[in-house]
Coordinates of C-alpha atoms in Angstrom, one line a residue:
X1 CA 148.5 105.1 86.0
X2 CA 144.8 106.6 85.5
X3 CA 143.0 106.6 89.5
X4 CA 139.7 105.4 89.5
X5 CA 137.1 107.9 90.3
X6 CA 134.4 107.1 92.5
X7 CA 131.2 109.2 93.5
X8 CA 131.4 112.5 95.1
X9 CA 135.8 112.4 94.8
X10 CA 137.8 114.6 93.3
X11 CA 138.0 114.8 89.3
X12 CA 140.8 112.5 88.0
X13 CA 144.1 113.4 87.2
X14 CA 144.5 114.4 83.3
X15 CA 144.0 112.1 80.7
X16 CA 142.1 109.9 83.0
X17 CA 138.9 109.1 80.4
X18 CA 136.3 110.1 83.8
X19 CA 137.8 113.3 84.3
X20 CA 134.6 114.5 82.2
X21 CA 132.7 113.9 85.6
X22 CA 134.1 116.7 87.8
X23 CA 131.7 115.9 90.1
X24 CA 131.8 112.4 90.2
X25 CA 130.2 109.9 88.5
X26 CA 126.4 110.5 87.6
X27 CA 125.4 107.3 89.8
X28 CA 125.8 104.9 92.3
X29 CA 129.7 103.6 91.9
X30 CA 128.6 101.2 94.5
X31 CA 125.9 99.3 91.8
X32 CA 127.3 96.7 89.4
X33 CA 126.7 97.4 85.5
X34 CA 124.0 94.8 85.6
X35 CA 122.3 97.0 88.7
X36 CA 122.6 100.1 87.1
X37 CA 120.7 99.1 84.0
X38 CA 118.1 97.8 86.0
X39 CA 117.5 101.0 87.7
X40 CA 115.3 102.4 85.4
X41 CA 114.3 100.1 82.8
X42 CA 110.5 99.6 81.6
X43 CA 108.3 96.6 82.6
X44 CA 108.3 95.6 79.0
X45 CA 112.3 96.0 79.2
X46 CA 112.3 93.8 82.1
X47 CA 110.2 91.0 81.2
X48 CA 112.5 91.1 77.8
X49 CA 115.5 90.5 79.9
X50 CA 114.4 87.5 81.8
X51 CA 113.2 85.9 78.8
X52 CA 116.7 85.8 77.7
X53 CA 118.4 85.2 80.6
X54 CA 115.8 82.3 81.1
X55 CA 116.5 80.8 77.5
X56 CA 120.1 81.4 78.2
X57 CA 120.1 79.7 81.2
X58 CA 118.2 76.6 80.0
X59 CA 120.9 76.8 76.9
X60 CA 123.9 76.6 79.4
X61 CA 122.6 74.8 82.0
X62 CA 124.9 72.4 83.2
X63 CA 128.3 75.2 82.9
X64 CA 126.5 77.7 84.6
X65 CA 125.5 75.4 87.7
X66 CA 129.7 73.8 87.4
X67 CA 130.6 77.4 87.5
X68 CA 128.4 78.8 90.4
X69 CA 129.2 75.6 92.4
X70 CA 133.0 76.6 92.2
X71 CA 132.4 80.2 92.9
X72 CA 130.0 79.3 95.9
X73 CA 132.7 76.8 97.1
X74 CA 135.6 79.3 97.0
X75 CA 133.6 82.1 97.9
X76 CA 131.2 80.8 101.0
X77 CA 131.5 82.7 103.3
X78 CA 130.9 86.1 101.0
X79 CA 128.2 84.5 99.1
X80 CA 126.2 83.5 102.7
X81 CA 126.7 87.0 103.8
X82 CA 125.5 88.7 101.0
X83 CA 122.4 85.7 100.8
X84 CA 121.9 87.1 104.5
X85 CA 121.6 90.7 103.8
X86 CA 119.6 90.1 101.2
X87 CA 117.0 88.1 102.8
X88 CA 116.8 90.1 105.8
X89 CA 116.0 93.2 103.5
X90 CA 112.9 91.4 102.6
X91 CA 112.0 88.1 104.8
X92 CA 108.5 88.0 103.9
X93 CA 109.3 88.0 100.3
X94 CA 111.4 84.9 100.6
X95 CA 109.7 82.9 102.5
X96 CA 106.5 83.3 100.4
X97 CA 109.1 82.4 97.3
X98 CA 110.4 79.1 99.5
X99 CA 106.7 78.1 100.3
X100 CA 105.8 78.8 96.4
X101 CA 108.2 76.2 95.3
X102 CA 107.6 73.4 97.9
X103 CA 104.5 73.5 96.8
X104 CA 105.3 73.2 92.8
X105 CA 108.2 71.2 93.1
X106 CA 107.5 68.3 95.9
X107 CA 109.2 65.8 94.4
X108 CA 112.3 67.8 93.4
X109 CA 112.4 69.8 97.3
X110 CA 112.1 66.2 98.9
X111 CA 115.3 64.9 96.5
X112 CA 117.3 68.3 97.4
X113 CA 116.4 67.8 101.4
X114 CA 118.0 64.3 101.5
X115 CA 121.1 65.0 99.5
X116 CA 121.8 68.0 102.0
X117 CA 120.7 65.6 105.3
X118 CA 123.7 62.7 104.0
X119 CA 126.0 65.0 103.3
X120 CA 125.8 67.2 106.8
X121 CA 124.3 63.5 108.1
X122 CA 126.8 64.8 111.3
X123 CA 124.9 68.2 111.6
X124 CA 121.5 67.0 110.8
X125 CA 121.6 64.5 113.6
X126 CA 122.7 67.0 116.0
X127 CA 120.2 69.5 114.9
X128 CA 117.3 67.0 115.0
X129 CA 118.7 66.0 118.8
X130 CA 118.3 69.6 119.8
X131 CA 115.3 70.2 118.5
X132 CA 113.5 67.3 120.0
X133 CA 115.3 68.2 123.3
X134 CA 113.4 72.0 122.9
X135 CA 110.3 70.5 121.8
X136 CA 109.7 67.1 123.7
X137 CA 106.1 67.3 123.9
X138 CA 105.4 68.7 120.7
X139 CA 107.6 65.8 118.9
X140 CA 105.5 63.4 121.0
X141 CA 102.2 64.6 119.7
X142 CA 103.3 64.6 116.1
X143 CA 104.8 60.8 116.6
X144 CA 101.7 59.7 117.9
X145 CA 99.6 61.8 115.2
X146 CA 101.5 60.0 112.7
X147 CA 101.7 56.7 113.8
X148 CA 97.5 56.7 113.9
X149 CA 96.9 57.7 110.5
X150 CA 95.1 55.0 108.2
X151 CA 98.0 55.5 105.2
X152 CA 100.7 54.9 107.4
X153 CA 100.1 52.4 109.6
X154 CA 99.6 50.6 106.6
X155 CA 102.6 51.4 104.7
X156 CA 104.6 50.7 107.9
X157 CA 102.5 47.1 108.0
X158 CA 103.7 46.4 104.7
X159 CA 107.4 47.4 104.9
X160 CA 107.6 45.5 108.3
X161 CA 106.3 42.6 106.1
X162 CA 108.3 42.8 103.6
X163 CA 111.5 43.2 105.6
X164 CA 111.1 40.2 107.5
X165 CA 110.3 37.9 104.2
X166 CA 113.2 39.4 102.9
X167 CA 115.0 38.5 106.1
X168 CA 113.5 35.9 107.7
X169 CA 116.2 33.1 108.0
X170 CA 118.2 36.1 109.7
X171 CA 115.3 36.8 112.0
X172 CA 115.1 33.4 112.9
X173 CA 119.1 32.6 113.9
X174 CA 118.4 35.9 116.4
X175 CA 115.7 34.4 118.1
X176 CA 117.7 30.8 118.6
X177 CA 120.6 32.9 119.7
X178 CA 118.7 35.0 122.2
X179 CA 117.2 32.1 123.3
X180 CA 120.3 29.9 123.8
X181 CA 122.0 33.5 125.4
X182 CA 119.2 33.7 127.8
X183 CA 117.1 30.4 128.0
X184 CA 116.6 31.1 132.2
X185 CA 114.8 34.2 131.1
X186 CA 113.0 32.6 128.2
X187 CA 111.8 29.9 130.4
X188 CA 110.8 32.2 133.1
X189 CA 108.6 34.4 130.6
X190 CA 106.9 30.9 129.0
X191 CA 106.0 29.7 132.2
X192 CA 104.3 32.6 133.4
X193 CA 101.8 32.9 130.5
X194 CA 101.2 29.0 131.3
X195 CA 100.1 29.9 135.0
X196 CA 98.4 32.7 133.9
X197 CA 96.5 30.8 130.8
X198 CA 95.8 28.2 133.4
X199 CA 94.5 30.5 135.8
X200 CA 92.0 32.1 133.5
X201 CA 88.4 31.1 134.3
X202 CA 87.4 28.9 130.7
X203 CA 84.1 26.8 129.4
X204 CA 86.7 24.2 128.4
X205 CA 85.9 24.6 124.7
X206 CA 87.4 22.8 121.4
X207 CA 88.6 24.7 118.3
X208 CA 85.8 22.8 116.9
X209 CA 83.1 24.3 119.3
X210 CA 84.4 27.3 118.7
X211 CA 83.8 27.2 114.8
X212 CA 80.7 25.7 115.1
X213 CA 79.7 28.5 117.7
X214 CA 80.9 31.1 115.3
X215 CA 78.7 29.3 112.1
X216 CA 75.6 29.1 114.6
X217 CA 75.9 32.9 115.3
X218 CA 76.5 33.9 111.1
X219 CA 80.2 34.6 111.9
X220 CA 82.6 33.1 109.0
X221 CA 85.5 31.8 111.1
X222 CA 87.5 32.3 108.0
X223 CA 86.8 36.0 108.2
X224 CA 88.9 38.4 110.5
X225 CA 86.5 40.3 112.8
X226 CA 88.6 43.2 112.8
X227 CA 89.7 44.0 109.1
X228 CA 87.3 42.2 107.0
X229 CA 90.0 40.4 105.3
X230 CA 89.1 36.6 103.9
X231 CA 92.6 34.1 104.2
X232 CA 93.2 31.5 102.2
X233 CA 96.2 30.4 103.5
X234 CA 94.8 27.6 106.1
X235 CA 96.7 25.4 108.4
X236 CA 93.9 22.8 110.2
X237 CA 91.2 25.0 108.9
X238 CA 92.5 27.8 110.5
X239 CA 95.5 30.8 109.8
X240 CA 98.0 31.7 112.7
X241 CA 95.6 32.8 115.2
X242 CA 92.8 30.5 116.7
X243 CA 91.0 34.4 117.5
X244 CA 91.5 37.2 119.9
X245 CA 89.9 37.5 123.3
X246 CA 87.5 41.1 123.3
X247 CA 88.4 41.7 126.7
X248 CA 92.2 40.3 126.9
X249 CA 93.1 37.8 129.6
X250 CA 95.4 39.9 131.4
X251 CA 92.4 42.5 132.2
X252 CA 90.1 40.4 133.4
X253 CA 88.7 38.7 130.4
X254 CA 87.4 35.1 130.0
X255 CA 88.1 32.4 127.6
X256 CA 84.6 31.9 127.1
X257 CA 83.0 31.4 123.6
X258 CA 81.2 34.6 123.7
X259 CA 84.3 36.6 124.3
X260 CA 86.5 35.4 121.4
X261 CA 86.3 36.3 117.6
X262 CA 88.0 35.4 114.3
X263 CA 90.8 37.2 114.1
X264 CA 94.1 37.3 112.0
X265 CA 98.0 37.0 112.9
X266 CA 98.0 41.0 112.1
X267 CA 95.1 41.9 114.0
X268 CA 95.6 40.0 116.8
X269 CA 99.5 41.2 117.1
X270 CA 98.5 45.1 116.4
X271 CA 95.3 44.7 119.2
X272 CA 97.5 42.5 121.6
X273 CA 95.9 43.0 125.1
X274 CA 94.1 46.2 124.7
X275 CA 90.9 46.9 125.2
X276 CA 88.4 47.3 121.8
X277 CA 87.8 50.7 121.2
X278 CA 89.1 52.3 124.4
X279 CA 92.5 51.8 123.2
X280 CA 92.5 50.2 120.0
X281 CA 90.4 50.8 117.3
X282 CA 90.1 47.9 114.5
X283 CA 90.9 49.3 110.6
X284 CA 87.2 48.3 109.1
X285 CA 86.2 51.5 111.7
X286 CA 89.1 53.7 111.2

């Protein structure tokens, strides 16, 4: 049986078909044909051969993918370490090609990211655990970075809204079962804002006052202070919320005419008792 001659070896034994290379073979036996073509070909030969491999690949699209899958499968751990070698020969190169295609293909890097997070959900979760453990203060400055931004504070307003309209009976048998499961506590909580409301210095003022207050000044008590937003939705001439105190009861704040506005359910729940400005801003001055 003919033995295979390899660079810089012996010549073959006769009748082996490379014994005309004495000296070995005239290049590197380490290439692959493919490699060895690519050695020395022209630009114009090269850009030729990527236009065909491209319209071959877009021809046999769906075999080609089955068939690197299985190879990739059976071969992982050879196809990582040859991935690694590769990318360490030329980081910079990579990374500028990774960053190129997030950027052209958003939509399509988004889709790839979550298949690969719910199929290694295990390993994602553990890697995410560690990082925020090595990065506590960093992850805290994005959270709250993210949570202040216009966009999503109101696409997390809407989905909150959405979800409890879309569960709201199930939101409701919670509450009646926390407070049948802890009705001490419940009571404890409700009668300590009564002593507190009670204890707040007030002008004694009717819903009407207040309206008519608010109409004497140019306010539209239909009008929330805080967002702008007009409601239609009226119960007793009013929405949810007879108006939010500026300076909140619990800091100090009176339940004087002059120190409440109109104010909607939202507003009024996102403000709670903070002060205006220092620590909550209202979205018409975001």
């Amino acid at each position: 049986m003919p033995v295979k001659k390899v660079a810089g070896s012996n010549p073959c034994v006769d009748g082996c078909t490379c014994a005309r290379h004495p000296e070995g073979y005239p290049f590197d036996a380490s290439l692959t044909y493919g490699e060895r073509k690519r050695v020395n070909e022209t630009e114009e030969q090269r850009e030729h051969r990527l236009a065909r491999g491209k319209e071959y690949y877009e021809a046999n699209k769906d075999s080609l993918r089955k068939k690197a899958k299985e190879y990739h499968h059976k071969n992982r751990d050879a196809v990582l370490a040859r991935n690694k070698i590769r990318y360490d020969s030329d980081p910079e190169r990579y990374r500028e090609q990774a960053k190129r295609y997030r950027l052209e293909n958003p939509e399509a890097k988004r889709e790839s990211d979550r298949r690969s997070r719910l199929k290694h959900i295990d390993r994602a979760k553990k890697r995410d655990r560690e990082y925020r453990l090595e990065n506590l203060e960093k992850v805290k400055a994005y959270a709250e970075w993210y949570r202040n931004q216009p966009e999503n504070q109101k696409k997390k307003k809407e989905y909150q809204t959405n979800y409890y309209k879309t569960n709201k009976e199930q939101f409701k048998e919670k509450g009646r079962q926390y407070r049948e499961n802890n009705l001490e506590k419940v009571r404890a909580s409700e009668n300590l804002k009564n002593r507190r409301r009670k204890a707040v210095e007030s002008d004694g003022h009717t819903q009407k006052e207040l309206h008519d207050y608010w109409r004497a000044i140019g306010i539209d008590p239909k009008r929330c202070t805080y967002c702008d937003a007009w409601h239609t939705k009226w119960d007793n001439n009013w929405k949810t919320s007879a108006g939010d105190h500026v300076v909140p009861l619990s800091k100090g704040g009176k339940d004087f005419l002059e120190n409440i506005v109109p104010c909607c359910f939202s507003c009024n729940g996102s403000k709670s008792a903070k002060i205006l400005y220092e620590e909550w801003t209202p979205p018409n001055r975001r």
